[in-house]
Amino acid sequence: MLNHHASTPQLSSRLTHFPPPAHMQQMLTDAEFEQFSELLAQMSGILLPPGKKQLVMNRLSCRLRHFGLARFHDYFLLATRKGNEAEKRKLIDLLTTNETYFFREPAHFEFLRSVILPAYPAAYPFRLWSAAASSGEEAYSSAMLLAEHFNRRSAWTVSGTDINEGILERARSAKYPIEACKHIPERYLKPYCLKGIAQEQGNLLIKSDIRSHVHFDSFNLNSPTWGSVGLFDVILLRNVMIYFAAQTRDALINRIIGQLKPGGYLFVGHAESVNDPSGRLERIRPSIFRLRD
Ligand SMILES: C[S@@+](CC[C@H](N)C(=O)[O-])C[C@H]1O[C@@H](n2cnc3c(N)ncnc32)[C@H](O)[C@@H]1O
């Protein structure tokens, strides 16, 4: 199990530093921005264009306050200190963009429901990978379609992975603000979602028979080795490659192809492109690809 709590190296968990005075608004210098950008690119592949300086400042200033630090450089040193892996993870978490919602890019889900799934028998152990799952909406949206198609004894699974460990905790909780309903088609709300009452008023919860098929794990798409993730019938790699350099994207597509079963499908975000010089992928729709048998 992963540790999601940032440690405060020199202090006990019951003490913290005094915050710097309000007039001391920390500014991020260009050199500090470069340091954080390089670290993020090295760890995750995410590129931060120069225009993101304000964003980095806004997202990291809470950690400077938390540790009572006056300069971003001090925070950089603290987070990259040997043995302080938890804070480095926290830093990466803070710099990722996690925007997502249920049934985002609905044409993909319609294709899965009406074209892909009917080709599989009801007892087939279908495997789907949501490879940049964020808070889990993409994984649960897919799971609702799989639950509708496969019978109860089928061992279908949805694997949701992301580099951001904090966001995966939210995914595992399967709890969302009730407003998330507006993206879920009516036909899936009643069978697969619960509306919170009493203390859970204002929340939407994914039902346990869906949750039992869905697992979330921390996974860095740009780590040098992937271990044994297995082969999938469908991989959703959506709205993550936009943050990577072209070379990183091409290398990732090559690795992703290696995780598809013959005839398996890859979905990318509508704004993303796929470069496959090997010709192993057949383009079915603008953002839907199929591994040739
Ligand atoms: C904008 S969200 C996309 C979520 C979902 N796929 C969608 O389309 O709605 C991008 C996600 O990619 C994750 N991410 C960024 N770099 C990653 C990496 N190297 N490995 C795994 N996940 C990464 C981020 O943490 C974030 O949750």
mmCIF file of C-alpha atoms and ligand atoms in Angstrom:
data_model
loop_
_atom_site.group_PDB
_atom_site.id
_atom_site.type_symbol
_atom_site.label_atom_id
_atom_site.label_comp_id
_atom_site.label_asym_id
_atom_site.label_seq_id
_atom_site.Cartn_x
_atom_site.Cartn_y
_atom_site.Cartn_z
ATOM 1 C CA MET A 1 0.000 0.000 0.000
ATOM 2 C CA LEU A 2 1.273 3.436 -0.836
ATOM 3 C CA ASN A 3 1.855 6.215 1.633
ATOM 4 C CA HIS A 4 -0.073 9.303 0.636
ATOM 5 C CA HIS A 5 0.934 11.495 3.506
ATOM 6 C CA ALA A 6 3.663 14.021 3.001
ATOM 7 C CA SER A 7 6.186 13.861 5.791
ATOM 8 C CA THR A 8 7.528 16.888 7.636
ATOM 9 C CA PRO A 9 11.111 15.792 8.036
ATOM 10 C CA GLN A 10 12.322 17.859 10.953
ATOM 11 C CA LEU A 11 9.086 18.178 12.895
ATOM 12 C CA SER A 12 6.790 15.840 14.731
ATOM 13 C CA SER A 13 3.354 15.429 13.189
ATOM 14 C CA ARG A 14 1.810 17.666 15.882
ATOM 15 C CA LEU A 15 3.948 20.729 15.171
ATOM 16 C CA THR A 16 4.355 22.994 12.215
ATOM 17 C CA HIS A 17 6.247 26.152 11.306
ATOM 18 C CA PHE A 18 4.825 29.659 11.588
ATOM 19 C CA PRO A 19 3.690 30.817 8.156
ATOM 20 C CA PRO A 20 5.709 33.610 6.593
ATOM 21 C CA PRO A 21 4.153 37.084 7.057
ATOM 22 C CA ALA A 22 1.404 37.929 4.552
ATOM 23 C CA HIS A 23 3.501 40.612 2.843
ATOM 24 C CA MET A 24 6.131 37.971 1.985
ATOM 25 C CA GLN A 25 4.362 36.500 -1.070
ATOM 26 C CA GLN A 26 6.885 34.030 -2.452
ATOM 27 C CA MET A 27 7.737 34.546 -6.111
ATOM 28 C CA LEU A 28 8.904 31.800 -8.392
ATOM 29 C CA THR A 29 11.990 32.807 -10.345
ATOM 30 C CA ASP A 30 12.610 31.601 -13.900
ATOM 31 C CA ALA A 31 15.466 29.433 -12.651
ATOM 32 C CA GLU A 32 13.205 27.823 -10.015
ATOM 33 C CA PHE A 33 10.483 27.254 -12.621
ATOM 34 C CA GLU A 34 13.101 25.497 -14.769
ATOM 35 C CA GLN A 35 14.077 23.254 -11.857
ATOM 36 C CA PHE A 36 10.491 22.143 -11.237
ATOM 37 C CA SER A 37 9.807 21.713 -14.971
ATOM 38 C CA GLU A 38 12.865 19.525 -15.410
ATOM 39 C CA LEU A 39 11.974 17.397 -12.415
ATOM 40 C CA LEU A 40 8.389 16.937 -13.618
ATOM 41 C CA ALA A 41 9.497 16.066 -17.154
ATOM 42 C CA GLN A 42 12.034 13.590 -15.809
ATOM 43 C CA MET A 43 9.555 11.909 -13.442
ATOM 44 C CA SER A 44 6.381 11.905 -15.553
ATOM 45 C CA GLY A 45 7.102 13.096 -19.092
ATOM 46 C CA ILE A 46 4.842 16.121 -18.541
ATOM 47 C CA LEU A 47 6.138 19.289 -20.221
ATOM 48 C CA LEU A 48 5.376 22.631 -18.613
ATOM 49 C CA PRO A 49 5.436 25.456 -21.165
ATOM 50 C CA PRO A 50 6.815 28.791 -19.840
ATOM 51 C CA GLY A 51 3.243 30.155 -19.646
ATOM 52 C CA LYS A 52 2.602 27.773 -16.733
ATOM 53 C CA LYS A 53 4.823 29.645 -14.282
ATOM 54 C CA GLN A 54 1.881 31.184 -12.444
ATOM 55 C CA LEU A 55 0.194 27.788 -12.230
ATOM 56 C CA VAL A 56 3.291 26.225 -10.637
ATOM 57 C CA MET A 57 3.489 29.104 -8.180
ATOM 58 C CA ASN A 58 -0.175 28.766 -7.219
ATOM 59 C CA ARG A 59 -0.106 25.005 -6.847
ATOM 60 C CA LEU A 60 3.133 24.764 -4.857
ATOM 61 C CA SER A 61 2.817 27.767 -2.573
ATOM 62 C CA CYS A 62 0.697 25.709 -0.122
ATOM 63 C CA ARG A 63 3.717 23.423 0.438
ATOM 64 C CA LEU A 64 5.972 26.417 1.155
ATOM 65 C CA ARG A 65 3.433 27.615 3.713
ATOM 66 C CA HIS A 66 3.136 24.107 5.139
ATOM 67 C CA PHE A 67 6.895 23.913 5.750
ATOM 68 C CA GLY A 68 7.352 27.619 6.567
ATOM 69 C CA LEU A 69 9.764 28.076 3.667
ATOM 70 C CA ALA A 70 10.586 31.451 2.156
ATOM 71 C CA ARG A 71 11.822 30.337 -1.286
ATOM 72 C CA PHE A 72 10.659 27.830 -3.899
ATOM 73 C CA HIS A 73 14.257 26.695 -4.211
ATOM 74 C CA ASP A 74 14.183 25.605 -0.546
ATOM 75 C CA TYR A 75 11.065 23.573 -1.255
ATOM 76 C CA PHE A 76 12.725 22.026 -4.319
ATOM 77 C CA LEU A 77 15.679 20.946 -2.160
ATOM 78 C CA LEU A 78 13.369 19.559 0.527
ATOM 79 C CA ALA A 79 11.218 17.599 -1.937
ATOM 80 C CA THR A 80 14.186 16.144 -3.803
ATOM 81 C CA ARG A 81 16.188 15.268 -0.688
ATOM 82 C CA LYS A 82 17.164 11.595 -0.573
ATOM 83 C CA GLY A 83 14.645 9.602 1.439
ATOM 84 C CA ASN A 84 11.889 12.187 1.021
ATOM 85 C CA GLU A 85 10.022 10.270 -1.687
ATOM 86 C CA ALA A 86 6.613 11.072 -0.194
ATOM 87 C CA GLU A 87 7.101 14.822 -0.669
ATOM 88 C CA LYS A 88 8.404 14.328 -4.186
ATOM 89 C CA ARG A 89 5.217 12.376 -4.974
ATOM 90 C CA LYS A 90 3.154 15.158 -3.424
ATOM 91 C CA LEU A 91 4.935 17.667 -5.660
ATOM 92 C CA ILE A 92 4.164 15.602 -8.766
ATOM 93 C CA ASP A 93 0.537 15.201 -7.653
ATOM 94 C CA LEU A 94 0.210 18.976 -7.309
ATOM 95 C CA LEU A 95 1.555 19.591 -10.798
ATOM 96 C CA THR A 96 -0.651 17.144 -12.715
ATOM 97 C CA THR A 97 -3.908 18.258 -14.316
ATOM 98 C CA ASN A 98 -6.735 15.900 -13.456
ATOM 99 C CA GLU A 99 -9.763 17.268 -15.241
ATOM 100 C CA THR A 100 -12.204 14.498 -16.121
ATOM 101 C CA TYR A 101 -15.894 13.610 -15.916
ATOM 102 C CA PHE A 102 -18.251 10.689 -16.511
ATOM 103 C CA PHE A 103 -18.768 9.725 -20.167
ATOM 104 C CA ARG A 104 -16.344 12.399 -21.369
ATOM 105 C CA GLU A 105 -16.122 12.203 -25.166
ATOM 106 C CA PRO A 106 -19.359 10.184 -25.374
ATOM 107 C CA ALA A 107 -18.702 8.875 -28.908
ATOM 108 C CA HIS A 108 -16.048 6.564 -27.406
ATOM 109 C CA PHE A 109 -18.515 5.021 -24.982
ATOM 110 C CA GLU A 110 -21.116 4.653 -27.715
ATOM 111 C CA PHE A 111 -18.543 2.849 -29.870
ATOM 112 C CA LEU A 112 -17.616 0.554 -26.988
ATOM 113 C CA ARG A 113 -21.290 -0.221 -26.295
ATOM 114 C CA SER A 114 -22.590 -0.645 -29.818
ATOM 115 C CA VAL A 115 -19.585 -1.905 -31.829
ATOM 116 C CA ILE A 116 -16.997 -3.533 -29.546
ATOM 117 C CA LEU A 117 -18.984 -5.263 -26.823
ATOM 118 C CA PRO A 118 -21.567 -7.058 -28.997
ATOM 119 C CA ALA A 119 -18.670 -9.064 -30.497
ATOM 120 C CA TYR A 120 -17.883 -10.654 -27.099
ATOM 121 C CA PRO A 121 -19.812 -13.554 -25.538
ATOM 122 C CA ALA A 122 -21.527 -12.736 -22.221
ATOM 123 C CA ALA A 123 -19.133 -14.896 -20.165
ATOM 124 C CA TYR A 124 -15.899 -13.509 -21.662
ATOM 125 C CA PRO A 125 -13.321 -12.169 -19.134
ATOM 126 C CA PHE A 126 -12.987 -8.776 -20.839
ATOM 127 C CA ARG A 127 -10.085 -6.549 -19.706
ATOM 128 C CA LEU A 128 -10.142 -2.756 -20.066
ATOM 129 C CA TRP A 129 -7.370 -0.370 -18.996
ATOM 130 C CA SER A 130 -8.046 3.258 -18.199
ATOM 131 C CA ALA A 131 -4.397 4.297 -18.405
ATOM 132 C CA ALA A 132 -4.660 7.884 -17.113
ATOM 133 C CA ALA A 133 -7.673 7.349 -14.909
ATOM 134 C CA SER A 134 -7.518 10.492 -12.772
ATOM 135 C CA SER A 135 -10.391 10.369 -10.223
ATOM 136 C CA GLY A 136 -11.953 7.304 -11.829
ATOM 137 C CA GLU A 137 -14.919 8.625 -13.821
ATOM 138 C CA GLU A 138 -13.569 7.142 -17.082
ATOM 139 C CA ALA A 139 -13.046 3.718 -15.475
ATOM 140 C CA TYR A 140 -16.518 3.650 -13.870
ATOM 141 C CA SER A 141 -18.219 4.888 -17.066
ATOM 142 C CA SER A 142 -16.613 1.987 -18.945
ATOM 143 C CA ALA A 143 -17.516 -0.406 -16.132
ATOM 144 C CA MET A 144 -21.206 0.519 -16.399
ATOM 145 C CA LEU A 145 -21.198 -0.546 -20.069
ATOM 146 C CA LEU A 146 -19.353 -3.759 -19.273
ATOM 147 C CA ALA A 147 -21.758 -4.583 -16.440
ATOM 148 C CA GLU A 148 -24.670 -4.087 -18.813
ATOM 149 C CA HIS A 149 -23.192 -6.403 -21.451
ATOM 150 C CA PHE A 150 -21.538 -9.232 -19.528
ATOM 151 C CA ASN A 151 -23.357 -11.665 -17.292
ATOM 152 C CA ARG A 152 -22.864 -11.737 -13.524
ATOM 153 C CA ARG A 153 -20.441 -14.666 -13.573
ATOM 154 C CA SER A 154 -18.151 -13.106 -16.152
ATOM 155 C CA ALA A 155 -14.826 -12.020 -14.658
ATOM 156 C CA TRP A 156 -14.552 -8.734 -16.580
ATOM 157 C CA THR A 157 -12.195 -6.167 -15.068
ATOM 158 C CA VAL A 158 -11.436 -2.497 -15.407
ATOM 159 C CA SER A 159 -7.988 -1.426 -14.361
ATOM 160 C CA GLY A 160 -7.553 2.286 -13.631
ATOM 161 C CA THR A 161 -4.036 3.670 -13.261
ATOM 162 C CA ASP A 162 -2.545 7.100 -12.791
ATOM 163 C CA ILE A 163 0.686 8.693 -11.622
ATOM 164 C CA ASN A 164 -1.179 10.901 -9.132
ATOM 165 C CA GLU A 165 -1.596 8.871 -5.976
ATOM 166 C CA GLY A 166 -3.834 11.379 -4.211
ATOM 167 C CA ILE A 167 -6.343 11.373 -7.060
ATOM 168 C CA LEU A 168 -6.434 7.564 -7.030
ATOM 169 C CA GLU A 169 -7.669 7.677 -3.428
ATOM 170 C CA ARG A 170 -10.638 9.665 -4.691
ATOM 171 C CA ALA A 171 -11.178 7.110 -7.468
ATOM 172 C CA ARG A 172 -11.150 4.245 -4.960
ATOM 173 C CA SER A 173 -13.714 6.001 -2.781
ATOM 174 C CA ALA A 174 -16.147 5.852 -5.765
ATOM 175 C CA LYS A 175 -17.867 8.896 -4.288
ATOM 176 C CA TYR A 176 -18.590 12.020 -6.335
ATOM 177 C CA PRO A 177 -20.536 15.243 -5.904
ATOM 178 C CA ILE A 178 -24.137 14.652 -6.982
ATOM 179 C CA GLU A 179 -23.669 17.173 -9.833
ATOM 180 C CA ALA A 180 -21.578 14.474 -11.572
ATOM 181 C CA CYS A 181 -24.939 12.825 -12.412
ATOM 182 C CA LYS A 182 -25.547 15.232 -15.212
ATOM 183 C CA HIS A 183 -22.948 13.452 -17.344
ATOM 184 C CA ILE A 184 -24.282 9.930 -16.648
ATOM 185 C CA PRO A 185 -26.953 8.722 -19.099
ATOM 186 C CA GLU A 186 -30.291 8.039 -17.365
ATOM 187 C CA ARG A 187 -30.191 4.317 -18.208
ATOM 188 C CA TYR A 188 -27.029 3.833 -16.084
ATOM 189 C CA LEU A 189 -27.943 6.002 -13.103
ATOM 190 C CA LYS A 190 -30.502 3.756 -11.465
ATOM 191 C CA PRO A 191 -28.823 0.363 -11.932
ATOM 192 C CA TYR A 192 -25.261 1.442 -11.089
ATOM 193 C CA CYS A 193 -25.349 4.556 -8.866
ATOM 194 C CA LEU A 194 -26.683 5.451 -5.439
ATOM 195 C CA LYS A 195 -27.840 8.868 -4.313
ATOM 196 C CA GLY A 196 -26.549 9.798 -0.866
ATOM 197 C CA ILE A 197 -28.938 10.652 1.967
ATOM 198 C CA ALA A 198 -28.353 11.883 5.547
ATOM 199 C CA GLN A 199 -24.571 12.378 5.998
ATOM 200 C CA GLU A 200 -24.076 11.396 2.361
ATOM 201 C CA GLN A 201 -26.535 14.029 1.126
ATOM 202 C CA GLY A 202 -25.080 15.703 -1.957
ATOM 203 C CA ASN A 203 -23.000 12.667 -2.945
ATOM 204 C CA LEU A 204 -23.261 10.067 -5.644
ATOM 205 C CA LEU A 205 -21.827 6.623 -4.965
ATOM 206 C CA ILE A 206 -20.990 3.917 -7.496
ATOM 207 C CA LYS A 207 -22.673 0.642 -6.487
ATOM 208 C CA SER A 208 -20.527 -2.123 -5.068
ATOM 209 C CA ASP A 209 -21.277 -4.656 -7.816
ATOM 210 C CA ILE A 210 -19.538 -2.294 -10.236
ATOM 211 C CA ARG A 211 -16.763 -1.383 -7.795
ATOM 212 C CA SER A 212 -15.853 -5.014 -7.253
ATOM 213 C CA HIS A 213 -14.737 -5.259 -10.905
ATOM 214 C CA VAL A 214 -12.718 -2.009 -10.893
ATOM 215 C CA HIS A 215 -9.216 -1.637 -9.405
ATOM 216 C CA PHE A 216 -6.976 1.389 -9.162
ATOM 217 C CA ASP A 217 -3.187 1.350 -8.973
ATOM 218 C CA SER A 218 -0.427 3.881 -9.103
ATOM 219 C CA PHE A 219 1.365 3.600 -12.447
ATOM 220 C CA ASN A 220 3.747 5.903 -14.285
ATOM 221 C CA LEU A 221 3.331 5.600 -18.054
ATOM 222 C CA ASN A 222 6.865 6.932 -18.453
ATOM 223 C CA SER A 223 8.646 4.668 -16.017
ATOM 224 C CA PRO A 224 11.527 2.754 -17.623
ATOM 225 C CA THR A 225 9.879 -0.626 -16.974
ATOM 226 C CA TRP A 226 6.211 -1.546 -16.723
ATOM 227 C CA GLY A 227 6.369 -4.953 -15.086
ATOM 228 C CA SER A 228 3.623 -7.375 -16.060
ATOM 229 C CA VAL A 229 0.481 -5.377 -16.732
ATOM 230 C CA GLY A 230 -0.941 -8.054 -19.015
ATOM 231 C CA LEU A 231 -2.903 -7.746 -22.236
ATOM 232 C CA PHE A 232 -6.133 -5.791 -22.688
ATOM 233 C CA ASP A 233 -9.122 -5.883 -25.007
ATOM 234 C CA VAL A 234 -9.476 -2.089 -24.794
ATOM 235 C CA ILE A 235 -7.052 0.600 -23.619
ATOM 236 C CA LEU A 236 -8.179 4.172 -22.951
ATOM 237 C CA LEU A 237 -5.207 6.523 -23.165
ATOM 238 C CA ARG A 238 -7.123 9.752 -23.271
ATOM 239 C CA ASN A 239 -6.120 13.346 -22.622
ATOM 240 C CA VAL A 240 -2.700 12.562 -21.198
ATOM 241 C CA MET A 241 -0.433 12.502 -24.258
ATOM 242 C CA ILE A 242 -1.201 16.193 -24.842
ATOM 243 C CA TYR A 243 1.132 16.907 -21.916
ATOM 244 C CA PHE A 244 4.052 14.928 -23.387
ATOM 245 C CA ALA A 245 6.737 15.719 -25.969
ATOM 246 C CA ALA A 246 6.294 14.094 -29.402
ATOM 247 C CA GLN A 247 9.132 11.638 -28.737
ATOM 248 C CA THR A 248 7.581 10.587 -25.398
ATOM 249 C CA ARG A 249 4.182 10.131 -27.076
ATOM 250 C CA ASP A 250 5.615 7.942 -29.848
ATOM 251 C CA ALA A 251 7.530 5.756 -27.399
ATOM 252 C CA LEU A 252 4.398 5.425 -25.248
ATOM 253 C CA ILE A 253 2.222 4.377 -28.197
ATOM 254 C CA ASN A 254 4.767 1.708 -29.052
ATOM 255 C CA ARG A 255 4.606 0.323 -25.505
ATOM 256 C CA ILE A 256 0.811 0.561 -25.375
ATOM 257 C CA ILE A 257 0.546 -1.468 -28.595
ATOM 258 C CA GLY A 258 2.452 -4.213 -26.786
ATOM 259 C CA GLN A 259 -0.333 -4.399 -24.164
ATOM 260 C CA LEU A 260 -3.207 -4.874 -26.629
ATOM 261 C CA LYS A 261 -4.644 -8.281 -27.448
ATOM 262 C CA PRO A 262 -4.814 -8.990 -31.205
ATOM 263 C CA GLY A 263 -7.903 -7.149 -32.445
ATOM 264 C CA GLY A 264 -7.910 -4.999 -29.276
ATOM 265 C CA TYR A 265 -8.825 -1.314 -29.364
ATOM 266 C CA LEU A 266 -6.997 1.852 -28.331
ATOM 267 C CA PHE A 267 -8.864 5.093 -27.646
ATOM 268 C CA VAL A 268 -7.027 8.408 -27.422
ATOM 269 C CA GLY A 269 -8.419 11.880 -26.696
ATOM 270 C CA HIS A 270 -10.068 13.678 -29.602
ATOM 271 C CA ALA A 271 -7.337 16.340 -29.556
ATOM 272 C CA GLU A 272 -4.528 13.744 -29.600
ATOM 273 C CA SER A 273 -2.761 12.099 -32.506
ATOM 274 C CA VAL A 274 -1.163 8.690 -32.838
ATOM 275 C CA ASN A 275 2.045 8.032 -34.710
ATOM 276 C CA ASP A 276 2.505 4.336 -35.453
ATOM 277 C CA PRO A 277 5.265 3.821 -38.011
ATOM 278 C CA SER A 278 4.993 0.050 -37.466
ATOM 279 C CA GLY A 279 1.552 0.042 -39.100
ATOM 280 C CA ARG A 280 0.262 -2.400 -36.483
ATOM 281 C CA LEU A 281 -2.659 -0.108 -35.647
ATOM 282 C CA GLU A 282 -5.608 0.318 -37.968
ATOM 283 C CA ARG A 283 -7.394 3.671 -37.656
ATOM 284 C CA ILE A 284 -11.101 2.952 -37.251
ATOM 285 C CA ARG A 285 -12.305 6.470 -36.364
ATOM 286 C CA PRO A 286 -10.288 9.684 -35.761
ATOM 287 C CA SER A 287 -9.414 8.701 -32.154
ATOM 288 C CA ILE A 288 -10.125 4.954 -32.207
ATOM 289 C CA PHE A 289 -7.520 2.403 -33.315
ATOM 290 C CA ARG A 290 -7.494 -1.385 -33.561
ATOM 291 C CA LEU A 291 -4.511 -3.715 -33.342
ATOM 292 C CA ARG A 292 -4.425 -5.794 -36.512
ATOM 293 C CA ASP A 293 -5.040 -9.516 -35.859
HETATM 294 C C1 LIG B 1 -6.602 15.344 -17.905
HETATM 295 S S1 LIG B 1 -6.508 13.861 -17.013
HETATM 296 C C2 LIG B 1 -7.356 12.757 -18.119
HETATM 297 C C3 LIG B 1 -8.308 11.843 -17.389
HETATM 298 C C4 LIG B 1 -9.135 10.930 -18.292
HETATM 299 N N1 LIG B 1 -8.279 10.021 -19.041
HETATM 300 C C5 LIG B 1 -10.012 11.731 -19.212
HETATM 301 O O1 LIG B 1 -9.747 11.739 -20.422
HETATM 302 O O2 LIG B 1 -10.972 12.320 -18.747
HETATM 303 C C6 LIG B 1 -4.792 13.413 -17.235
HETATM 304 C C7 LIG B 1 -4.307 12.411 -16.210
HETATM 305 O O3 LIG B 1 -3.055 11.886 -16.641
HETATM 306 C C8 LIG B 1 -2.283 11.640 -15.483
HETATM 307 N N2 LIG B 1 -0.859 11.527 -15.858
HETATM 308 C C9 LIG B 1 -0.004 12.512 -16.253
HETATM 309 N N3 LIG B 1 1.219 12.004 -16.476
HETATM 310 C C10 LIG B 1 1.140 10.676 -16.248
HETATM 311 C C11 LIG B 1 2.089 9.610 -16.312
HETATM 312 N N4 LIG B 1 3.359 9.814 -16.661
HETATM 313 N N5 LIG B 1 1.675 8.370 -15.975
HETATM 314 C C12 LIG B 1 0.393 8.148 -15.608
HETATM 315 N N6 LIG B 1 -0.543 9.105 -15.532
HETATM 316 C C13 LIG B 1 -0.178 10.367 -15.856
HETATM 317 C C14 LIG B 1 -2.585 12.835 -14.592
HETATM 318 O O4 LIG B 1 -2.272 12.585 -13.240
HETATM 319 C C15 LIG B 1 -4.084 13.034 -14.846
HETATM 320 O O5 LIG B 1 -4.869 12.390 -13.876
#
